[in-house]
Each structure stands twice: as C-alpha cells, then as structure tokens.
Amino acid sequence: MASTSNVQITIALQEPDLDDDELQAQTQRLLQQMLELDEVEDASLFREAEAPAGSKSLTGLAVGWLTAQVNAKNIKALMGFLGDRLGNKTIELEIESNGKKLKVKASSRQELEAAIEAAQKFVAGQSISNG
C-alpha cells in the first residue's frame, strides 16, 4: 500500500427548494460523477448510522451527504470539480487530513472558492487565517 496520505472529504448538500427525494437524487448524481474521476480513490453515500445528529434520512441513507477519499496530491483537482458543479449551491465540507479536521460552509460561488482555497492550504499544511 502506498505511503501517501489520503484526505477524507465529507460533503453535505443543502437545497431548501428540493424535497428529500430530489436532494438525494442530486447527491447520487454527484457521487456517480465523482466515482468516474481518476483522482477519487473511493466515494460513497453516507449511511444513516454514520450521519451527524439532526440529519434527515431516506431509506437508510443520510439525505444530501456523501464522502470521498482522495490522495492529498489530487485535492486540487477534486476541489476544482466540486467548484464547477456546486458553485451556486449551499454546501458544507469537512476535510480530514493527518488527524486534523477543517469544516467550511459556502452558499455562493465566491464563498465556495474561498473554502476550496482554505481546504487546499489545509491539506498542504499551511496556516489558514480566518479574516
């Protein structure tokens, strides 16, 4: 097994205009697209038991939640992919790398770009300013 570290990314889509079925369908489409990327080592929908408290569930799956593992060297490509597809949506990202976690929320293209930049710096081990 390679010694390069993987980054765990949790994505929560938040679309108040969609019902649970529509949101889950959108989440599943995003998952399928992510699984087609060479940069993504693994991706899956969150099971209800894995989901944070207060999450809705639908047939045992947490609505709007998915997770992916990506090699640290491929984080920029994945973040670019997410920016292209989710730039106008409200999302929460949790990035876990080297035992540390970063949580960011974005509800506009500008906020998502800032969150992506913060995530890339976080994975690269650079300090992140909150200002």
C-alpha atoms as one frame of an Amber mdcrd trajectory, in Angstrom:
protein
   0.000   0.000   0.000   1.259   3.463  -0.853   2.558   5.642   1.939   0.945
   8.812   0.589  -1.782  10.101   2.847  -5.411  10.159   1.818  -7.735  13.003
   2.608 -11.280  12.259   3.730 -13.837  14.763   2.458 -17.435  14.889   3.633
 -19.874  16.895   1.547 -23.335  17.967   2.685 -25.591  19.465   0.031 -28.254
  21.844   1.303 -31.027  22.719  -1.118 -34.071  24.059   0.750 -36.053  24.269
  -2.515 -35.753  20.500  -3.081 -37.642  17.776  -1.291 -35.697  14.882   0.239
 -36.101  12.631  -2.822 -34.860  15.340  -5.215 -31.921  16.213  -2.968 -30.935
  12.565  -2.661 -31.158  12.119  -6.446 -28.873  15.144  -6.885 -26.457  13.703
  -4.309 -26.404  10.354  -6.108 -25.651  12.070  -9.444 -22.738  13.910  -7.845
 -21.485  10.632  -6.364 -21.568   8.922  -9.765 -19.617  11.795 -11.324 -17.045
  11.652  -8.521 -16.591   7.894  -8.930 -15.654   8.497 -12.579 -12.752  10.772
 -11.578  -9.299   9.200 -11.534  -8.376  11.457  -8.606 -11.027   9.970  -6.307
  -9.940   6.745  -4.643 -13.323   5.969  -3.111 -16.663   7.708  -2.646 -19.980
   6.692  -1.128 -23.244   7.963   0.242 -23.450   8.403   3.993 -25.423   5.726
   5.764 -27.917   6.924   8.337 -25.830   5.457  11.170 -22.766   7.475  10.027
 -24.559  10.785   9.606 -24.245  13.680  12.037 -27.032  14.212  14.550 -30.013
  16.038  13.116 -29.526  14.757   9.565 -32.540  13.545   7.650 -32.527  10.003
   6.343 -34.179   8.296   3.414 -34.127   4.510   3.067 -31.172   4.228   5.429
 -29.125   6.949   3.703 -28.405  10.409   5.086 -30.091  12.850   2.696 -27.636
  15.099   0.864 -24.482  13.610   2.412 -21.591  11.850   0.724 -17.976  11.162
   1.462 -14.883  10.706  -0.659 -11.281   9.697  -0.206  -8.681  11.334  -2.345
  -4.906  11.293  -2.305  -3.553  14.566  -0.915  -1.774  15.309  -4.205  -5.146
  15.201  -6.009  -7.052  17.522  -3.679  -6.786  20.486  -6.052  -8.383  18.540
  -8.904 -11.257  17.356  -6.722 -11.833  20.833  -5.330 -11.938  22.195  -8.879
 -14.500  19.547  -9.804 -16.647  20.478  -6.800 -16.351  24.177  -7.621 -17.552
  23.556 -11.178 -20.572  21.552 -10.052 -21.531  23.170  -6.754 -20.574  26.813
  -7.211 -24.109  28.128  -6.806 -25.296  25.727  -4.103 -25.121  25.809  -0.326
 -22.771  23.104   0.895 -20.731  22.150   3.896 -17.353  20.492   3.532 -15.391
  18.704   6.192 -11.836  17.843   5.261  -9.826  15.458   7.406  -6.100  15.169
   6.804  -3.278  13.998   9.069  -5.660  13.631  12.011  -6.933  17.218  11.781
 -10.302  18.474  10.549 -11.398  21.609   8.751 -15.083  22.498   8.380 -16.205
  25.121   5.894 -19.598  26.237   4.638 -20.312  28.033   1.388 -23.506  29.407
  -0.097 -22.179  31.271  -3.117 -19.560  30.813  -5.809 -17.269  33.321  -4.047
 -17.607  31.566  -0.677 -17.014  28.179  -2.308 -13.845  29.430  -3.996 -12.597
  30.729  -0.621 -13.499  27.383   1.007 -11.664  25.474  -1.726  -8.583  27.644
  -1.258  -8.738  27.089   2.523  -9.090  23.330   2.003  -6.105  23.205  -0.331
  -3.951  25.163   2.128  -5.169  22.972   4.995  -4.178  19.785   3.193  -0.840
  21.308   2.211  -0.218  22.063   5.908  -0.251  25.839   5.566  -1.828  28.041
   8.199  -5.272  29.419   7.439  -6.333  32.884   8.511  -9.967  33.500   9.372
 -10.195  37.052   8.272
